[in-house]
Amino acid sequence: MSDVRVDVAVDVAVVGAGIVGCAVARELSGTGLSVALLEARDDVGDATSKANTAILHTGFDATPGTLEARLVRRGYDLLSSYAVDAGIPVERVGAVLVAWDDEQLDALPKLHAKAVANGYLRGELVDAAEVYRRLPHLGPGALGGLVIPDESIVCSWTSALAFATEAVHRGTTLLLGRRVTGVDVGADATVLRTSAGDVTTRWVVNAAGLGADTIDRLLGHDRFTVVPRRGELLVFDKLARRLVDHIVLPVPTARGKGVLVSPTIYGNVMLGPTSEDIEDRRDTSTTEAGLAFLLGKGRALVPDLLDEEVTAAYAGLRAATEHADYVVDLDAVQRYVVLGGIRSTGLTASMALAEHVAGLLAAHGVDTAPRGGLPPVPRMPTIGEAFPRPYADAARIAQDPEYGRVVCFCERVTRGEIRDALASTIPPSDVDGLRRRTRALMGRCQGFYCGAEVTRLLAAGAAGERS
Amino acid sequence: MTPGEVVADVVVVGAGPAGLTAARELARDRRVLVLDRESEAGGIPRHSDHLGYGVRDLRRVTSGPAYARRLVANALDAGAEVRTEATVTGWAGERVLEVTSPQGRLVVRGGAVLLATGARERPRPARLVPGDRPAGVLTTGLLQNLVHLQHRSPGRRAVVVGAELVSWSAVLTLREAGTETVLLATEHERGESYAAVRATARLALRVPVATCTRVVRVIGHDAVEGVELLDLRTGRRRVVACDTVVFTGDWIPDHELARLGGLDLDPATRGPRVDSALRTSAAGVLAAGNLVHPVDTADAAALDGRHVADQVRRWLDLGEPPPRGARIVAVEPFRWVAPSLLVPGAPAPARRRLLLWAEDSRLVPRVVARQDGREVGRRSLPWPVAPGRVFRVPWSLLERADPLGGDVTIGLL
């Protein structure tokens, strides 16, 4: 795609098609504005958004009064409701913060008070017996807990795809494989120089995640530096899912939320993340030390987990900055909005951030009133384990036998779903993209049985597209 | 819409050597339905395109694909029905299976159910090998699917992890695909597998073998650029450049269905616990092949299939309760033993052999069985113990063990 140079002129250019950029493009293309969504990679949601812990946060533990606290809280409601319309899987599994020593036990009432200050009133302090009633497989030594019944798990992949798909249906020009290399701010228009053509735009929205500071500097600012914070994660086999029914959170420290154990929306169990500031913005390696640390944590948290197989080990990079809060600012002279330091809470806050950007633009005289005749919300394929999937849908198979043809056995992905993904509004560009759309190849065998067949279908689909 | 219902005397899950051989034996006098999720029956041998198959069961030496075709033909000729693209997704009751297929969502009810779902190699994540996640990291299964079924090429320079029989199978496949194996790395002190295979392979294939060596990192962001190796004796590390890494062996049974059905598991094999009649803890559910001994050769799995047929008939005719008896437990240097339940009145296992898997080598092994604090059997065997392959011990080792007593341990003197 990126070998084709296309020059484009729009009202708003959103740089970065992660979860936040996709949400902003979706929001703004629902107005009278013309929108382009630029992404350096070949797919949406393909950098920091794809390796999120995928928790839909109530925002109970945010710092009260911050922009992050407000947008997470608002974003929770927006995304919860959008998820129902778009078919994004969400499971309200609830979280239990577990105290393992006296200091942590003393911190729980303060956290409870913080939740109240954040407007979250359903938190509940519980004793050790109640913790073990809710988490019978938890390791020994828990002293008490704080239950947050509304913390949820969500599919971050489907979220980004749904936003981007709806944005495209609303007329957004999606420009994949276009890295912004230069910015010329003129009196009436800004020209974004990219690796494949120029984009002329009136407004620029910088949602470039790990690259947000680089783009910001191209516009002459020096407000923040992104320090990639690497988080390594282990995903355990689906057979471990019975061991963990809620998100198990540690009592947070200054360095983030610490190591958690959580069910995943795909029916696995996730353990992580580690937290390590690194320099290389591409370095998503796992490490011997990181994996050993996680196994140690896992052994203490849920000992039986260690008897199960590890299905995946990966690392994500969080876009941390030196600022404690999100950096969101509008420069009226440059007609430029920056969204910096949107860390892992950005998944929850994404739709609220988009709404906030629209508000900032409106305050500067941009007409962001919704236009009529918008297409319906796209209905995304269901890849959540707790939701009806094609392989188990007798009526659907009777209508179309391709949904009865299981290709990826571990994840029970059918040929019909792979076909649909290849024919979708934003088709995958590679195996990872197909995995994020269908779950193909993300299971316990990692392609031992189906890897060759899935990659063949992907190649055949791409060939069909070309011909 | 209600799913269609299918009924058979015997439902076999998995059309590999064990399942197909059992189907052939049973189809002579029973209605047998074999279910396989692949588009073609035959199991793993379908894509192991080299000689060495069929020695013990068909009494001939043939290639994997030819062997698979023969087993399918034998089962069909005997009257078994073999359904491919039929994925068993769970249980709908005792001996009742939920199945997804292009013909619809089915409920399949068997008088008996035989699980023969085989085993797979642990992929890289399960081995916790750190590094980034570039393309070019395979298992033997994926490699052979790519090369033999789809005629595609992996890279140019490969490192093969493991030195079991299957590792050499991977080397053969790589050579056929035009990929050079630059190193075979094993954590064991000696290359595993049979000495004869090893020597021939080393000479004929000219592949360097690094023993006591662990792969500790995969290097490369988009594509594999190399692996970091740790010498377990010296602690020294080095990097070997390659564009393909094949993780071989380190088998785990495909036990999902067994576990979903609540069958007792053997913690050592991770497969369902079976007695010498291959009966599991669920009435009328039996298990055979590499699901219960991960892994033995294909012909040994096939002979399991032959052995289990009489036990299936016995269940269909007599309906005995699930087996109860003394557990058989492997101790160092053995990792697992199969079968792992000693039951009064049960027949000897297939080929009258206990199967064991070792972590260590021993040239002149003296096997000893103990129960309730005393020795109940001892054998000196003229064949060696070696990691990466099954070690066979005569069942008569346990003739003095008490099926109603405590755990029977099997180890070496």
CSV table of N, CA, C and O in Angstrom, one decimal, chain A residues 41 234 237 239 242 282-288 291 295 307-314 391-395 397-398 401 403-406 409-410 412 415 444-449 451-453 455-456, chain B residues 1 37-38 44 85 87-90 100-102 104-105 117 119-126 128-133 139 141-142 145-146 150 152 216 221-222 228 237 251-252 254-256 259-260 270:
chain,number,residue,atom,x,y,z
A,41,ARG,N,2.5,2.3,10.2
A,41,ARG,CA,2.6,0.8,10.0
A,41,ARG,C,1.5,0.4,9.0
A,41,ARG,O,0.8,1.3,8.5
A,234,LEU,N,2.6,-12.8,30.2
A,234,LEU,CA,2.5,-14.2,29.8
A,234,LEU,C,1.0,-14.5,29.7
A,234,LEU,O,0.2,-14.0,30.5
A,237,ASP,N,-2.7,-21.0,29.0
A,237,ASP,CA,-3.7,-21.8,28.2
A,237,ASP,C,-5.1,-21.6,28.7
A,237,ASP,O,-5.4,-21.3,29.9
A,239,LEU,N,-7.2,-23.7,29.4
A,239,LEU,CA,-7.5,-24.7,30.5
A,239,LEU,C,-7.3,-24.1,31.9
A,239,LEU,O,-7.7,-24.6,32.9
A,242,ARG,N,-10.4,-21.5,34.5
A,242,ARG,CA,-11.2,-21.8,35.7
A,242,ARG,C,-10.5,-21.3,36.9
A,242,ARG,O,-11.1,-21.2,38.0
A,282,ARG,N,11.3,0.3,19.5
A,282,ARG,CA,10.8,-0.9,18.7
A,282,ARG,C,11.0,-2.2,19.5
A,282,ARG,O,10.7,-3.3,19.1
A,283,ASP,N,11.7,-2.0,20.7
A,283,ASP,CA,12.1,-3.2,21.4
A,283,ASP,C,11.0,-3.9,22.2
A,283,ASP,O,10.8,-3.6,23.3
A,284,THR,N,10.3,-4.8,21.5
A,284,THR,CA,9.2,-5.5,22.2
A,284,THR,C,9.7,-6.9,22.5
A,284,THR,O,8.9,-7.9,22.5
A,285,SER,N,10.9,-7.1,22.9
A,285,SER,CA,11.4,-8.4,23.3
A,285,SER,C,11.0,-8.7,24.7
A,285,SER,O,11.0,-7.8,25.5
A,286,THR,N,10.8,-10.0,24.9
A,286,THR,CA,10.7,-10.5,26.3
A,286,THR,C,12.1,-10.8,26.7
A,286,THR,O,13.0,-11.0,25.9
A,287,THR,N,12.4,-10.9,28.0
A,287,THR,CA,13.7,-11.2,28.5
A,287,THR,C,13.7,-12.3,29.5
A,287,THR,O,12.7,-12.7,30.1
A,288,GLU,N,14.9,-12.9,29.7
A,288,GLU,CA,15.0,-14.0,30.7
A,288,GLU,C,14.6,-13.5,32.1
A,288,GLU,O,13.8,-14.2,32.8
A,291,LEU,N,10.7,-12.8,32.3
A,291,LEU,CA,9.8,-14.0,32.3
A,291,LEU,C,10.0,-14.8,33.7
A,291,LEU,O,9.0,-15.2,34.2
A,295,LEU,N,7.0,-15.5,36.3
A,295,LEU,CA,6.7,-16.8,36.9
A,295,LEU,C,6.7,-16.9,38.4
A,295,LEU,O,5.9,-17.5,39.0
A,307,ASP,N,1.1,-25.0,36.6
A,307,ASP,CA,0.9,-26.3,36.0
A,307,ASP,C,0.4,-26.2,34.6
A,307,ASP,O,0.4,-27.3,33.9
A,308,GLU,N,-0.1,-25.1,34.2
A,308,GLU,CA,-0.7,-25.0,32.8
A,308,GLU,C,0.4,-24.5,31.9
A,308,GLU,O,1.4,-23.8,32.2
A,309,GLU,N,0.1,-24.7,30.6
A,309,GLU,CA,1.0,-24.3,29.5
A,309,GLU,C,0.9,-22.8,29.3
A,309,GLU,O,-0.1,-22.2,29.4
A,310,VAL,N,2.1,-22.2,28.9
A,310,VAL,CA,2.1,-20.8,28.4
A,310,VAL,C,1.8,-20.8,26.9
A,310,VAL,O,2.4,-21.5,26.2
A,311,THR,N,0.7,-20.1,26.6
A,311,THR,CA,0.4,-20.0,25.2
A,311,THR,C,1.1,-18.9,24.4
A,311,THR,O,1.4,-19.0,23.2
A,312,ALA,N,1.4,-17.8,25.1
A,312,ALA,CA,2.1,-16.7,24.5
A,312,ALA,C,2.8,-15.9,25.5
A,312,ALA,O,2.5,-15.8,26.7
A,313,ALA,N,4.0,-15.4,25.0
A,313,ALA,CA,4.8,-14.4,25.9
A,313,ALA,C,5.1,-13.3,24.9
A,313,ALA,O,5.5,-13.4,23.8
A,314,TYR,N,4.8,-12.1,25.4
A,314,TYR,CA,5.0,-10.9,24.6
A,314,TYR,C,5.3,-9.7,25.4
A,314,TYR,O,5.1,-9.7,26.6
A,391,TYR,N,-18.5,-21.2,15.0
A,391,TYR,CA,-18.3,-22.7,15.0
A,391,TYR,C,-19.4,-23.3,15.9
A,391,TYR,O,-19.7,-24.5,15.6
A,392,ALA,N,-20.0,-22.6,16.8
A,392,ALA,CA,-21.1,-23.2,17.7
A,392,ALA,C,-22.5,-22.8,17.3
A,392,ALA,O,-23.4,-23.0,18.0
A,393,ASP,N,-22.6,-22.1,16.1
A,393,ASP,CA,-23.9,-21.5,15.7
A,393,ASP,C,-24.5,-22.4,14.6
A,393,ASP,O,-24.2,-22.2,13.4
A,394,ALA,N,-25.4,-23.3,15.0
A,394,ALA,CA,-25.9,-24.3,14.0
A,394,ALA,C,-26.6,-23.6,12.9
A,394,ALA,O,-26.5,-24.0,11.7
A,395,ALA,N,-27.4,-22.5,13.2
A,395,ALA,CA,-28.2,-21.9,12.1
A,395,ALA,C,-27.2,-21.3,11.1
A,395,ALA,O,-27.4,-21.3,9.9
A,397,ILE,N,-24.1,-22.2,10.4
A,397,ILE,CA,-23.4,-23.2,9.6
A,397,ILE,C,-24.4,-23.7,8.6
A,397,ILE,O,-23.9,-24.0,7.4
A,398,ALA,N,-25.6,-23.9,8.9
A,398,ALA,CA,-26.6,-24.5,8.0
A,398,ALA,C,-26.7,-23.5,6.8
A,398,ALA,O,-26.9,-23.9,5.6
A,401,PRO,N,-21.9,-23.3,5.0
A,401,PRO,CA,-21.0,-24.3,5.6
A,401,PRO,C,-19.6,-23.9,5.9
A,401,PRO,O,-18.9,-24.6,6.7
A,403,TYR,N,-18.7,-21.7,7.8
A,403,TYR,CA,-18.6,-21.4,9.3
A,403,TYR,C,-18.6,-22.7,10.0
A,403,TYR,O,-18.4,-22.7,11.3
A,404,GLY,N,-18.7,-23.9,9.3
A,404,GLY,CA,-18.6,-25.2,10.0
A,404,GLY,C,-17.2,-25.8,9.7
A,404,GLY,O,-16.9,-26.9,10.1
A,405,ARG,N,-16.4,-25.1,9.0
A,405,ARG,CA,-15.1,-25.6,8.5
A,405,ARG,C,-14.0,-25.0,9.4
A,405,ARG,O,-13.6,-23.9,9.2
A,406,VAL,N,-13.7,-25.7,10.5
A,406,VAL,CA,-12.8,-25.1,11.5
A,406,VAL,C,-11.3,-25.2,10.9
A,406,VAL,O,-10.9,-26.3,10.5
A,409,PHE,N,-7.7,-24.9,15.0
A,409,PHE,CA,-8.4,-25.8,15.9
A,409,PHE,C,-8.4,-25.3,17.3
A,409,PHE,O,-9.4,-25.4,18.0
A,410,CYS,N,-7.3,-24.8,17.8
A,410,CYS,CA,-7.1,-24.4,19.2
A,410,CYS,C,-8.1,-23.3,19.5
A,410,CYS,O,-8.7,-23.2,20.5
A,412,ARG,N,-10.6,-22.4,17.3
A,412,ARG,CA,-11.9,-22.7,16.7
A,412,ARG,C,-12.3,-21.6,15.7
A,412,ARG,O,-13.5,-21.1,15.8
A,415,ARG,N,-13.2,-21.2,8.4
A,415,ARG,CA,-12.7,-20.6,7.1
A,415,ARG,C,-13.7,-19.4,6.8
A,415,ARG,O,-13.2,-18.4,6.2
A,444,ARG,N,-2.9,-22.5,21.6
A,444,ARG,CA,-1.9,-23.2,22.3
A,444,ARG,C,-0.9,-23.9,21.3
A,444,ARG,O,0.3,-24.1,21.7
A,445,CYS,N,-1.3,-24.3,20.1
A,445,CYS,CA,-0.3,-25.0,19.3
A,445,CYS,C,0.6,-24.0,18.5
A,445,CYS,O,1.5,-24.5,17.9
A,446,GLN,N,0.2,-22.8,18.4
A,446,GLN,CA,1.0,-21.8,17.7
A,446,GLN,C,1.3,-22.2,16.3
A,446,GLN,O,2.4,-22.0,15.8
A,447,GLY,N,0.3,-22.8,15.6
A,447,GLY,CA,0.5,-23.1,14.2
A,447,GLY,C,1.0,-24.5,13.9
A,447,GLY,O,1.2,-24.8,12.8
A,448,PHE,N,1.2,-25.3,15.0
A,448,PHE,CA,1.7,-26.7,14.7
A,448,PHE,C,0.8,-27.4,13.7
A,448,PHE,O,1.3,-28.0,12.8
A,449,TYR,N,-0.5,-27.3,13.9
A,449,TYR,CA,-1.4,-27.9,13.0
A,449,TYR,C,-1.9,-27.0,11.8
A,449,TYR,O,-1.9,-27.5,10.7
A,451,GLY,N,-0.9,-23.7,11.0
A,451,GLY,CA,-0.1,-22.5,10.5
A,451,GLY,C,0.0,-22.4,9.0
A,451,GLY,O,-0.2,-21.4,8.4
A,452,ALA,N,0.3,-23.5,8.4
A,452,ALA,CA,0.5,-23.5,7.0
A,452,ALA,C,-0.8,-23.2,6.2
A,452,ALA,O,-0.8,-22.5,5.3
A,453,GLU,N,-1.9,-23.8,6.7
A,453,GLU,CA,-3.1,-23.6,6.0
A,453,GLU,C,-3.6,-22.1,6.2
A,453,GLU,O,-4.1,-21.5,5.3
A,455,THR,N,-1.8,-19.4,6.7
A,455,THR,CA,-1.0,-18.5,5.9
A,455,THR,C,-1.3,-18.7,4.4
A,455,THR,O,-1.3,-17.7,3.7
A,456,ARG,N,-1.7,-19.9,4.0
A,456,ARG,CA,-2.0,-20.1,2.6
A,456,ARG,C,-3.3,-19.3,2.3
A,456,ARG,O,-3.4,-18.7,1.3
B,1,MET,N,-32.6,-23.8,16.0
B,1,MET,CA,-32.2,-24.9,15.2
B,1,MET,C,-31.5,-26.0,16.1
B,1,MET,O,-30.6,-25.7,16.8
B,37,ARG,N,-10.5,-33.6,12.7
B,37,ARG,CA,-10.7,-32.2,12.4
B,37,ARG,C,-10.0,-31.7,11.1
B,37,ARG,O,-10.3,-30.7,10.5
B,38,GLU,N,-9.0,-32.5,10.7
B,38,GLU,CA,-8.2,-32.1,9.5
B,38,GLU,C,-9.0,-32.4,8.3
B,38,GLU,O,-10.0,-33.1,8.3
B,44,ILE,N,-0.4,-37.3,11.9
B,44,ILE,CA,1.0,-36.7,11.7
B,44,ILE,C,1.7,-37.3,10.6
B,44,ILE,O,2.4,-36.6,9.8
B,85,GLU,N,-12.8,-33.0,8.6
B,85,GLU,CA,-13.4,-31.6,8.9
B,85,GLU,C,-14.5,-31.7,9.9
B,85,GLU,O,-15.4,-30.9,9.9
B,87,THR,N,-14.7,-31.3,13.8
B,87,THR,CA,-14.0,-30.9,15.0
B,87,THR,C,-14.9,-31.2,16.2
B,87,THR,O,-16.0,-30.6,16.3
B,88,VAL,N,-14.4,-32.0,17.1
B,88,VAL,CA,-15.1,-32.2,18.4
B,88,VAL,C,-14.8,-31.0,19.3
B,88,VAL,O,-13.6,-30.7,19.6
B,89,THR,N,-15.8,-30.3,19.7
B,89,THR,CA,-15.6,-29.1,20.5
B,89,THR,C,-15.9,-29.3,22.0
B,89,THR,O,-15.6,-28.4,22.8
B,90,GLY,N,-16.5,-30.4,22.3
B,90,GLY,CA,-16.8,-30.6,23.8
B,90,GLY,C,-17.7,-31.8,24.0
B,90,GLY,O,-18.0,-32.6,23.0
B,100,THR,N,-18.5,-29.8,15.3
B,100,THR,CA,-18.7,-28.8,14.3
B,100,THR,C,-18.1,-29.3,13.0
B,100,THR,O,-17.0,-29.8,12.9
B,101,SER,N,-19.0,-29.3,11.9
B,101,SER,CA,-18.5,-29.7,10.6
B,101,SER,C,-19.2,-28.9,9.5
B,101,SER,O,-20.2,-28.3,9.9
B,102,PRO,N,-18.8,-28.9,8.3
B,102,PRO,CA,-19.5,-28.2,7.3
B,102,PRO,C,-20.9,-28.8,7.1
B,102,PRO,O,-21.8,-28.0,6.6
B,104,GLY,N,-22.8,-29.4,9.4
B,104,GLY,CA,-23.6,-28.8,10.5
B,104,GLY,C,-23.0,-29.0,11.9
B,104,GLY,O,-22.0,-29.6,12.0
B,105,ARG,N,-23.7,-28.5,12.8
B,105,ARG,CA,-23.4,-28.7,14.2
B,105,ARG,C,-24.0,-30.1,14.6
B,105,ARG,O,-25.3,-30.2,14.6
B,117,THR,N,-6.3,-38.5,20.2
B,117,THR,CA,-6.1,-37.1,19.7
B,117,THR,C,-4.6,-36.8,19.6
B,117,THR,O,-4.3,-35.7,19.1
B,119,ALA,N,-0.5,-36.0,20.1
B,119,ALA,CA,0.3,-35.0,20.8
B,119,ALA,C,0.9,-34.0,19.9
B,119,ALA,O,0.9,-34.2,18.7
B,120,ARG,N,1.3,-32.9,20.4
B,120,ARG,CA,1.9,-31.9,19.6
B,120,ARG,C,3.2,-31.4,20.3
B,120,ARG,O,3.4,-31.7,21.5
B,121,GLU,N,4.1,-30.8,19.5
B,121,GLU,CA,5.3,-30.3,20.1
B,121,GLU,C,5.0,-29.0,20.8
B,121,GLU,O,4.2,-28.2,20.4
B,122,ARG,N,5.7,-28.8,21.9
B,122,ARG,CA,5.5,-27.5,22.6
B,122,ARG,C,6.1,-26.4,21.7
B,122,ARG,O,7.3,-26.5,21.3
B,123,PRO,N,5.3,-25.4,21.5
B,123,PRO,CA,5.9,-24.3,20.7
B,123,PRO,C,6.7,-23.4,21.5
B,123,PRO,O,6.8,-23.6,22.7
B,124,ARG,N,7.4,-22.4,20.9
B,124,ARG,CA,8.3,-21.6,21.6
B,124,ARG,C,7.7,-20.9,22.9
B,124,ARG,O,8.4,-20.9,23.9
B,125,PRO,N,6.5,-20.3,22.8
B,125,PRO,CA,6.1,-19.7,24.1
B,125,PRO,C,6.0,-20.6,25.3
B,125,PRO,O,6.4,-20.2,26.4
B,126,ALA,N,5.5,-21.8,25.0
B,126,ALA,CA,5.4,-22.8,26.1
B,126,ALA,C,6.8,-23.2,26.7
B,126,ALA,O,6.9,-23.6,27.8
B,128,LEU,N,9.1,-20.9,27.0
B,128,LEU,CA,9.5,-19.7,27.6
B,128,LEU,C,10.9,-19.2,27.1
B,128,LEU,O,11.8,-18.8,27.9
B,129,VAL,N,11.0,-19.3,25.8
B,129,VAL,CA,12.3,-18.8,25.2
B,129,VAL,C,12.1,-17.3,24.9
B,129,VAL,O,11.2,-16.9,24.1
B,130,PRO,N,12.8,-16.4,25.5
B,130,PRO,CA,12.6,-15.0,25.4
B,130,PRO,C,13.1,-14.4,24.0
B,130,PRO,O,13.6,-15.2,23.2
B,131,GLY,N,12.9,-13.1,23.9
B,131,GLY,CA,13.3,-12.4,22.7
B,131,GLY,C,12.1,-11.8,22.0
B,131,GLY,O,11.0,-11.8,22.6
B,132,ASP,N,12.2,-11.3,20.8
B,132,ASP,CA,11.1,-10.7,20.1
B,132,ASP,C,10.3,-11.8,19.4
B,132,ASP,O,10.7,-13.0,19.5
B,133,ARG,N,9.3,-11.4,18.6
B,133,ARG,CA,8.5,-12.4,18.0
B,133,ARG,C,8.5,-12.3,16.5
B,133,ARG,O,7.5,-12.0,15.8
B,139,THR,N,7.6,-25.1,14.5
B,139,THR,CA,7.7,-26.4,15.1
B,139,THR,C,7.9,-27.3,13.9
B,139,THR,O,7.7,-27.0,12.8
B,141,GLY,N,6.0,-29.7,13.2
B,141,GLY,CA,4.6,-29.9,12.6
B,141,GLY,C,4.4,-28.8,11.6
B,141,GLY,O,3.9,-29.1,10.4
B,142,LEU,N,4.6,-27.6,11.9
B,142,LEU,CA,4.4,-26.5,11.0
B,142,LEU,C,5.3,-26.5,9.8
B,142,LEU,O,4.9,-26.3,8.7
B,145,ASN,N,4.1,-29.3,7.5
B,145,ASN,CA,2.9,-28.8,6.8
B,145,ASN,C,3.3,-27.9,5.6
B,145,ASN,O,2.8,-28.0,4.5
B,146,LEU,N,4.2,-26.9,5.9
B,146,LEU,CA,4.6,-26.0,4.9
B,146,LEU,C,5.2,-26.6,3.7
B,146,LEU,O,4.9,-26.4,2.6
B,150,GLN,N,2.3,-28.0,1.4
B,150,GLN,CA,2.1,-26.8,0.6
B,150,GLN,C,3.2,-26.4,-0.3
B,150,GLN,O,3.2,-25.4,-0.9
B,152,ARG,N,6.1,-25.1,0.2
B,152,ARG,CA,6.6,-23.7,0.4
B,152,ARG,C,8.0,-23.9,1.1
B,152,ARG,O,8.3,-24.9,1.8
B,216,VAL,N,18.5,-19.4,24.5
B,216,VAL,CA,18.0,-18.4,25.5
B,216,VAL,C,17.4,-17.1,25.0
B,216,VAL,O,16.9,-16.3,25.7
B,221,HIS,N,13.5,-8.6,14.9
B,221,HIS,CA,12.3,-7.9,15.1
B,221,HIS,C,11.2,-8.4,14.2
B,221,HIS,O,10.1,-8.9,14.6
B,222,ASP,N,11.5,-8.3,12.9
B,222,ASP,CA,10.5,-8.7,11.9
B,222,ASP,C,10.7,-10.1,11.4
B,222,ASP,O,9.8,-10.9,11.2
B,228,GLU,N,20.5,-16.8,20.5
B,228,GLU,CA,21.5,-16.8,21.5
B,228,GLU,C,21.5,-18.1,22.2
B,228,GLU,O,20.5,-18.6,22.6
B,237,ARG,N,27.9,-17.7,26.6
B,237,ARG,CA,26.9,-17.5,25.6
B,237,ARG,C,27.5,-17.1,24.3
B,237,ARG,O,28.6,-16.6,24.2
B,251,TRP,N,7.1,-33.0,23.7
B,251,TRP,CA,5.7,-33.2,23.4
B,251,TRP,C,4.7,-33.0,24.5
B,251,TRP,O,5.0,-33.3,25.7
B,252,ILE,N,3.6,-32.6,24.2
B,252,ILE,CA,2.5,-32.5,25.1
B,252,ILE,C,1.2,-33.1,24.5
B,252,ILE,O,1.0,-32.8,23.3
B,254,ASP,N,-2.5,-33.7,23.2
B,254,ASP,CA,-3.6,-32.9,22.9
B,254,ASP,C,-4.8,-33.4,23.8
B,254,ASP,O,-5.6,-34.1,23.4
B,255,HIS,N,-4.7,-32.9,25.0
B,255,HIS,CA,-5.6,-33.4,26.1
B,255,HIS,C,-6.8,-32.6,26.4
B,255,HIS,O,-7.5,-32.8,27.4
B,256,GLU,N,-7.1,-31.6,25.5
B,256,GLU,CA,-8.2,-30.6,25.8
B,256,GLU,C,-9.5,-31.4,26.0
B,256,GLU,O,-10.2,-31.2,27.0
B,259,ARG,N,-9.6,-33.3,29.2
B,259,ARG,CA,-9.8,-32.5,30.4
B,259,ARG,C,-11.2,-31.9,30.4
B,259,ARG,O,-11.8,-31.8,31.5
B,260,LEU,N,-11.7,-31.5,29.3
B,260,LEU,CA,-13.1,-31.0,29.3
B,260,LEU,C,-14.1,-32.0,29.8
B,260,LEU,O,-15.1,-31.7,30.3
B,270,ARG,N,0.6,-35.8,31.3
B,270,ARG,CA,-0.4,-34.8,31.0
B,270,ARG,C,-1.5,-35.3,30.1
B,270,ARG,O,-2.3,-34.6,29.6
